[in-house]
Coordinates of C-alpha atoms and ligand atoms in Angstrom, one line a residue:
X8 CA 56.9 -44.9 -181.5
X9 CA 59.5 -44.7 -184.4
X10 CA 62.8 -44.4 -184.0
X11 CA 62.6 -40.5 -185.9
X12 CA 59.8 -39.6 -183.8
X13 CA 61.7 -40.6 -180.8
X14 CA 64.7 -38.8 -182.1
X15 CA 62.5 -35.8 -182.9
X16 CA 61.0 -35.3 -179.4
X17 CA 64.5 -35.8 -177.5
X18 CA 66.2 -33.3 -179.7
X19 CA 63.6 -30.8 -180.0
X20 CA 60.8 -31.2 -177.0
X21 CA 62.8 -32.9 -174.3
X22 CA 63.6 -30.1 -172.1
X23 CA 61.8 -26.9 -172.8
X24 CA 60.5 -24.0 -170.9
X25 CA 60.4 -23.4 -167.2
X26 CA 61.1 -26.1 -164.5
X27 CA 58.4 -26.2 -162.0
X28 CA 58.6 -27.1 -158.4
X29 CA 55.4 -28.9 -158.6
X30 CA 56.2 -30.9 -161.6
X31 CA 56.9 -34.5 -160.5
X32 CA 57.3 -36.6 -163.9
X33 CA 57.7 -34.6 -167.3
X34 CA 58.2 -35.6 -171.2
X35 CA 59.7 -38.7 -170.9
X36 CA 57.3 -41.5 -169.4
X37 CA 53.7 -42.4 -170.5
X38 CA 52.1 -39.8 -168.7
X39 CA 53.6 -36.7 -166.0
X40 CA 52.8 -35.8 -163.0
X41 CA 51.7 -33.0 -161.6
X42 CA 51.2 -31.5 -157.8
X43 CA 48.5 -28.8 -157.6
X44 CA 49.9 -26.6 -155.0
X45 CA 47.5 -26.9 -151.2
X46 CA 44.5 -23.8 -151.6
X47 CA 44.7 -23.7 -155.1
X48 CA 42.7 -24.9 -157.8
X49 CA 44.2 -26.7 -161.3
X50 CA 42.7 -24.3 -164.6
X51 CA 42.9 -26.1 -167.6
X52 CA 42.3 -25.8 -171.2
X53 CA 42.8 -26.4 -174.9
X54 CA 43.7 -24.5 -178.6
X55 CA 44.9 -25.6 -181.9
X56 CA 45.9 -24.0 -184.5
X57 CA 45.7 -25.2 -188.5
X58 CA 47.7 -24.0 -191.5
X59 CA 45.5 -22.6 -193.4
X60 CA 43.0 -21.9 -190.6
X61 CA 44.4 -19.9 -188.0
X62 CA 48.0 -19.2 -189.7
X63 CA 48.6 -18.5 -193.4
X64 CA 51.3 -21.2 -195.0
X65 CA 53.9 -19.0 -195.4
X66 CA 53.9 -18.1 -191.8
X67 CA 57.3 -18.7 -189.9
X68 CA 57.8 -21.8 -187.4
X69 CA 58.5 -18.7 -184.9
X70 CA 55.7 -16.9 -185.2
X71 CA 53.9 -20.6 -185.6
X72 CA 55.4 -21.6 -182.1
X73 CA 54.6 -17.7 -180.5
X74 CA 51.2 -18.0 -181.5
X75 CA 49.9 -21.6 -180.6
X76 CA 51.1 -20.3 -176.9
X77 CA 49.7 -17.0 -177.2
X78 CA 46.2 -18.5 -177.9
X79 CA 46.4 -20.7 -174.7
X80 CA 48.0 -18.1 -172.6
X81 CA 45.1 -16.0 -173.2
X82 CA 42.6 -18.2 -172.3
X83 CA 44.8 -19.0 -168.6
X84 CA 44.6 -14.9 -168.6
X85 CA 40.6 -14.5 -169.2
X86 CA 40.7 -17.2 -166.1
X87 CA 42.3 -14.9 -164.1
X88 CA 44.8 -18.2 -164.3
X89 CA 48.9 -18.5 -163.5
X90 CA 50.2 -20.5 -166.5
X91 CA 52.2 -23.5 -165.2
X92 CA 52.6 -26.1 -167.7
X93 CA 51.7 -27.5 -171.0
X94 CA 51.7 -30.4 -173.4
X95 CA 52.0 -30.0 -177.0
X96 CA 50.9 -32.7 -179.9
X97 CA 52.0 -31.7 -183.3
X98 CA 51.2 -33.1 -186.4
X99 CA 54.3 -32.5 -188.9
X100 CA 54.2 -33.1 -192.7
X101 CA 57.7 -33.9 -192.6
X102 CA 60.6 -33.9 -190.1
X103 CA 62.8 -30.6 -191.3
X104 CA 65.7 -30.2 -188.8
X105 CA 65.8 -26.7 -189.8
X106 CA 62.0 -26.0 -189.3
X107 CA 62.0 -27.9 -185.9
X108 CA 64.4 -25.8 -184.3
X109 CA 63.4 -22.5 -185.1
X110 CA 59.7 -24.1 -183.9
X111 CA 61.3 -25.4 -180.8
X112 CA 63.6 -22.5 -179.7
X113 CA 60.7 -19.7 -180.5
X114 CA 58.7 -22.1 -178.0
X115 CA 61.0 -21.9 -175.6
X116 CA 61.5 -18.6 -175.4
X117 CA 58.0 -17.6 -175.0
X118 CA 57.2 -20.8 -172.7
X119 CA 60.6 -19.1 -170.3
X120 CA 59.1 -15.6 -170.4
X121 CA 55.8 -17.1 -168.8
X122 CA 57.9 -20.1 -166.1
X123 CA 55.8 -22.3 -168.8
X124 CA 57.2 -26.0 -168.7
X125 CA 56.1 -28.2 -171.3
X126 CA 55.6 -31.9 -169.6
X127 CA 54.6 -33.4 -172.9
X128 CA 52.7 -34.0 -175.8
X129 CA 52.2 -35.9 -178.9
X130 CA 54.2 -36.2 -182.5
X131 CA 52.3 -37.5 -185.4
X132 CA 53.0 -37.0 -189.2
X133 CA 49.9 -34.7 -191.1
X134 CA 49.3 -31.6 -192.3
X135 CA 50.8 -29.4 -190.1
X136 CA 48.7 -28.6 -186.9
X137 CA 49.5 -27.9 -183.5
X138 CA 47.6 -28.5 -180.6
X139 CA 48.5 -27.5 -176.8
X140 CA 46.8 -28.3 -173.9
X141 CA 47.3 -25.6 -171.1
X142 CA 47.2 -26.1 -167.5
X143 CA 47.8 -23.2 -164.6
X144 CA 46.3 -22.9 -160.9
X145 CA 44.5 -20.1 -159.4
X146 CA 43.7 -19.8 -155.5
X147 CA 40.3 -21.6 -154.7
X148 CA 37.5 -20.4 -156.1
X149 CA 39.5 -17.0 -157.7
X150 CA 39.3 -17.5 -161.3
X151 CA 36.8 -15.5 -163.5
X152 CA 34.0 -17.0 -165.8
X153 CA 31.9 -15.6 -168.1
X154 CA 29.0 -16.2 -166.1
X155 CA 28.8 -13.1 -163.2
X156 CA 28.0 -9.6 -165.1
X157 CA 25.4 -8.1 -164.1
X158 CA 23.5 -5.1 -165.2
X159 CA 24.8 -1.8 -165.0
X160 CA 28.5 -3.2 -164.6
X161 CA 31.0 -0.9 -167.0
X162 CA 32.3 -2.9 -169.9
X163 CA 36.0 -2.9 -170.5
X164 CA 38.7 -4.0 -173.5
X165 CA 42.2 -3.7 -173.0
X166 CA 44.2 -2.7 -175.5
X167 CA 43.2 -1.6 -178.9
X168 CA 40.9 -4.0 -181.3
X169 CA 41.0 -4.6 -184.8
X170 CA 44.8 -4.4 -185.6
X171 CA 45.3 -8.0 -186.5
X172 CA 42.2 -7.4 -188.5
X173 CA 44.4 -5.2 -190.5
X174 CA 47.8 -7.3 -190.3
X175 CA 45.8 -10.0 -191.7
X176 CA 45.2 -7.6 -194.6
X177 CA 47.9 -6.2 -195.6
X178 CA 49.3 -10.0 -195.3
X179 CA 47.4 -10.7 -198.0
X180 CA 48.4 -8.2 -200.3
X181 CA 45.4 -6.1 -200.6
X182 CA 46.7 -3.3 -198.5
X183 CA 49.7 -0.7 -199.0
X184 CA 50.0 0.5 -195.6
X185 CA 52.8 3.2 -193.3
X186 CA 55.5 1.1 -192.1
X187 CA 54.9 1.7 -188.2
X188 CA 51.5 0.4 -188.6
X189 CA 52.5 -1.9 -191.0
X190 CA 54.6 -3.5 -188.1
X191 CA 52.1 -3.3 -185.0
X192 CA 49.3 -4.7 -187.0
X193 CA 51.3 -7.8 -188.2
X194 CA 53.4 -8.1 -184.9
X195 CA 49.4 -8.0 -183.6
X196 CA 48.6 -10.8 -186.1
X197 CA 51.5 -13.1 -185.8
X198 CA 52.7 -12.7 -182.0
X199 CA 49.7 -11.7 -180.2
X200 CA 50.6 -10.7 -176.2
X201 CA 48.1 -12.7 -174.0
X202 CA 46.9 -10.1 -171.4
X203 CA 48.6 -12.0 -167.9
X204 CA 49.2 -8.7 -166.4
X205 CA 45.0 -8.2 -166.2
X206 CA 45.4 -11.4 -164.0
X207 CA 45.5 -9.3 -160.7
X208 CA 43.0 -6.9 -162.1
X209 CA 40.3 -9.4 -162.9
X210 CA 40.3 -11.3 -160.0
X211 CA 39.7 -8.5 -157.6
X212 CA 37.2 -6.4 -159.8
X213 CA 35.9 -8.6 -162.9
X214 CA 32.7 -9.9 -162.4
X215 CA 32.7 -11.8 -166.0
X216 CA 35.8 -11.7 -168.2
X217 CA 36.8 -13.8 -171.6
X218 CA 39.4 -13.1 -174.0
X219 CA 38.8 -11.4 -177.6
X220 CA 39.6 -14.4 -180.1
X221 CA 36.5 -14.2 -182.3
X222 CA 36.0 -10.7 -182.6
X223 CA 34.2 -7.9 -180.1
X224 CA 31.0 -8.7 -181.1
X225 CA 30.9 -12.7 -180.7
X226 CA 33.3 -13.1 -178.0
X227 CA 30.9 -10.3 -175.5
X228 CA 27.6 -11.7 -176.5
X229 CA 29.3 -15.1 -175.0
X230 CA 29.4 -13.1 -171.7
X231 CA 26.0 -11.7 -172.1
X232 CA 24.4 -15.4 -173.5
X233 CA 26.0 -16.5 -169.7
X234 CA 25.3 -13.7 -167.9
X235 CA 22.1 -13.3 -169.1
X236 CA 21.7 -9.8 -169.6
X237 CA 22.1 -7.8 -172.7
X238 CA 24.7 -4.6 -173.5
X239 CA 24.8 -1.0 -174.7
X240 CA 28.2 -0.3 -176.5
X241 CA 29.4 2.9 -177.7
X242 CA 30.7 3.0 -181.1
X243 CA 33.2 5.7 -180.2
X244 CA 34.8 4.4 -177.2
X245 CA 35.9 0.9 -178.9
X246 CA 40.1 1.7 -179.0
X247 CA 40.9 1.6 -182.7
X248 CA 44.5 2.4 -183.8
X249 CA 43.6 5.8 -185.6
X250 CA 45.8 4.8 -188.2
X251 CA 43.2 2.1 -189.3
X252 CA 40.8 3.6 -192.5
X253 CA 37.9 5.0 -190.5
X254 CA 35.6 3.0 -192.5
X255 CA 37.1 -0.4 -191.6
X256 CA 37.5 1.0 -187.9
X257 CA 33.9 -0.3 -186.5
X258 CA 34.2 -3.6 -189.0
X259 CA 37.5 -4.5 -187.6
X260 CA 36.5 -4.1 -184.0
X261 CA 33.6 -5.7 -183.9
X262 CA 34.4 -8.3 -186.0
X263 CA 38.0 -8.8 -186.6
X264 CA 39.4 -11.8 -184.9
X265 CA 42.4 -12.5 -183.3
X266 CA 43.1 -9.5 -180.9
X267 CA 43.3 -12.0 -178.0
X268 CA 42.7 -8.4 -175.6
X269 CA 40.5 -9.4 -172.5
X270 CA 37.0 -7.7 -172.7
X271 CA 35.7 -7.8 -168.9
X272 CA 32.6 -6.5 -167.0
X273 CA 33.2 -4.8 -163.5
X274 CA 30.9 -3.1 -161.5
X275 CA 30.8 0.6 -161.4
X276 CA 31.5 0.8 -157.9
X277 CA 35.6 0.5 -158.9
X278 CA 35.4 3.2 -161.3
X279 CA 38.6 4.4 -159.8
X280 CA 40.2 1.2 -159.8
X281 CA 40.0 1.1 -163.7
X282 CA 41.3 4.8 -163.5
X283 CA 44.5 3.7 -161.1
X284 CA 45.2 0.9 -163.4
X285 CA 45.2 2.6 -166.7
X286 CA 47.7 5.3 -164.5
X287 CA 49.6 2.7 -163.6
X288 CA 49.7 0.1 -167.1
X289 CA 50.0 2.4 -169.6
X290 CA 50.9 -0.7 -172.0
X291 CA 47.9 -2.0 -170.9
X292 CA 44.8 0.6 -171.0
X293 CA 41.1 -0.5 -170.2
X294 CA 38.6 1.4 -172.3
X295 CA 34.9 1.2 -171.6
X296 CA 33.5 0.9 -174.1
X297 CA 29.6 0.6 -172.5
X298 CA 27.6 -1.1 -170.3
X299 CA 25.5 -4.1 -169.0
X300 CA 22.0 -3.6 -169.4
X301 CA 18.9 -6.2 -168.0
X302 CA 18.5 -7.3 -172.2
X303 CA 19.3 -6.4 -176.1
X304 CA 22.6 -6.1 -177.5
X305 CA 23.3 -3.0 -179.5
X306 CA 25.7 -0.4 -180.6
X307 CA 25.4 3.6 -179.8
X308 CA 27.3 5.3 -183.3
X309 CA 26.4 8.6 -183.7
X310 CA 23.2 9.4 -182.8
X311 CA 21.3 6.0 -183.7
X312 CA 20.9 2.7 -182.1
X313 CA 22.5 -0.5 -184.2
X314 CA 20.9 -3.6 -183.3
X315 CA 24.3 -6.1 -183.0
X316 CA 21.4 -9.3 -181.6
X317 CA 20.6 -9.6 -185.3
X318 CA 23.8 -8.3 -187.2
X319 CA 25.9 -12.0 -188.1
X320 CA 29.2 -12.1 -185.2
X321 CA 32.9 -13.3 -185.2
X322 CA 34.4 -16.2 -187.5
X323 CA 32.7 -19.6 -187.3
X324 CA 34.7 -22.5 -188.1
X325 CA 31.2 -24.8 -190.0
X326 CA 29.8 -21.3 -192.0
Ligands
ADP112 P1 53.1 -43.1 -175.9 O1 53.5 -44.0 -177.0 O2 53.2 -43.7 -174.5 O3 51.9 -42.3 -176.1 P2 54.8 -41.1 -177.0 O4 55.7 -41.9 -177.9 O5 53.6 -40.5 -177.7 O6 54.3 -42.0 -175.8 O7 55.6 -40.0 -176.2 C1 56.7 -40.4 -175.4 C2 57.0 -39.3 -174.5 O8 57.3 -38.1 -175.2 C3 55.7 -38.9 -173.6 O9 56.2 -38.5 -172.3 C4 55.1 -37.8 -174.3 O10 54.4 -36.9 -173.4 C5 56.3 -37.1 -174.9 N1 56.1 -36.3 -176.1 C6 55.7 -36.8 -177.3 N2 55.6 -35.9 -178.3 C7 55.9 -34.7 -177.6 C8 56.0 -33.4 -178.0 N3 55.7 -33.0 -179.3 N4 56.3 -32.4 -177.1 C9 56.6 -32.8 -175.8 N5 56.5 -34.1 -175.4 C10 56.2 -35.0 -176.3
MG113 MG1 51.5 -40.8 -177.5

């Protein structure tokens, strides 16, 4: 390791986030070390993110730093997961002081809000990429897969889809748009909230969860493809800001990315469980938006029967 590297990770990555009790060994050594807590299971998983690919190159270290934890947050919340700790290999084109700082502090911040500690990582000169690596623990045998729906289960989406969809737009200049939306669909874009709070939610009710990265329409048929069973969705229960053209609306749910909402299946037995929560969260509604059925994947819009098994799905990264 170089001399600037070394320099770079003391000043900028040495001491960030949360302190966990369970953390033995952090940044600092060859490896850490971690203690999984007695009755509970370690959870673990991995996102990057590329300029270019997943952020546009005029995008803020910030909102850079916000949303390579966001992604992996989401994925600890479709788990049904508590966030503990992470590592973080970046790939810098250069070392900017100025860039690294706003990057590091932005990380912090989020990482606090979340008792996320970063334990380390990796720092590597490229075209800037960032890849974490997300670890949290759930009590045994508690976390949710997207393996257990089952047909006749309700089918749920917290939130409302398709507004990064639109931030992405008007990011790229081909949309004039009212200010307040203008706001919540780029805030939606650029500093997406992973759905933790569904945590409690999911693990007593969920019978299959995942979070919305891909779009709607990709990210579900995951579920189904694991599940194996097939879904009825109703074209005019998917949340859409109403702000959002009403010809885009049923594009940009289905098959806008980046939402990072949790789409879930729960069995229709806890119908009022769905109804207490959306009482009790009402910054984080569940909407059904239709149901589990033995086969077929399609789409109820007024009156007639799409046929979404045959329609193409969410981004793919080799198209
Ligand atoms: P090694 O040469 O043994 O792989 P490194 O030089 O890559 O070690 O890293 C030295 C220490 O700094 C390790 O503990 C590593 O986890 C940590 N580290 C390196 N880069 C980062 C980073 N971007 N963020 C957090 N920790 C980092
Ligand atoms: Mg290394």
């Amino acid at each position: 390791m170089s001399r600037d590297e070394f320099s770079i990770i003391q000043r900028f990555f040495g001491a960030l986030g949360a302190p966990r009790k369970h953390t033995r060994l952090a940044v600092g050594d060859d490896a850490a070390v971690l203690e999984v807590p007695a009755g509970r299971q370690l959870v673990v998983s991995t996102d990057t993110v590329i300029c270019g690919v997943h952020f546009l190159p005029d995008t803020s270290a910030a909102d850079i730093a916000w949303k390579a934890l966001a992604v992996n947050l989401s994925d600890m919340a479709a788990m049904a997961a508590q966030p503990a700790w992470f590592l973080l290999s970046i790939n810098l084109p250069e070392q900017n002081d100025t860039w690294l700082r706003e990057f590091s502090m932005a990380l912090d911040q989020v990482a606090k809000r979340h008792h996320l500690e970063l334990i380390g990582g990796d720092t590597c000169r490229g075209e800037l990429s960032i890849t974490m690596q997300i670890m949290g623990t759930v009590p045994t045998d508690k976390y949710v897969t997207r393996a257990g729906a089952k047909p006749g289960d309700m089918i749920l989406v917290s939130g409302e889809l398709g507004n990064a969809a639109q931030g992405l737009k008007y990011l790229q200049g081909r949309k004039a748009a009212p200010e307040a939306l203008r706001e919540q669909c780029i805030d939606a874009l650029l500093r997406p909230q992973p759905r933790l709070e569904l945590r409690p939610f999911l693990r007593d009710y969920a019978s299959a969860a995942i979070d919305v990265s891909d779009g709607l329409q990709a990210d579900l048929a995951h579920i189904l493809n694991a599940s194996n069973c097939g879904a009825c969705l109703q074209a005019d229960k998917l949340p859409v800001n109403s702000n959002i053209a009403a010809e885009e609306a049923l594009e940009f749910a289905l098959r806008g990315g980046d939402d990072y909402e949790i789409c879930c299946c729960v069995d229709s037995h806890f119908e009022a469980e769905v109804e207490l929560w959306n009482q009790q969260n009402p910054d984080c509604q569940l909407s059904r938006i239709g149901e589990v059925t033995p086969s077929g994947y399609s789409l109820e819009s007024g009156g007639s029967l799409i046929d979404l098994s045959s329609l193409p799905g969410g981004y793919r990264h080799f198209d």
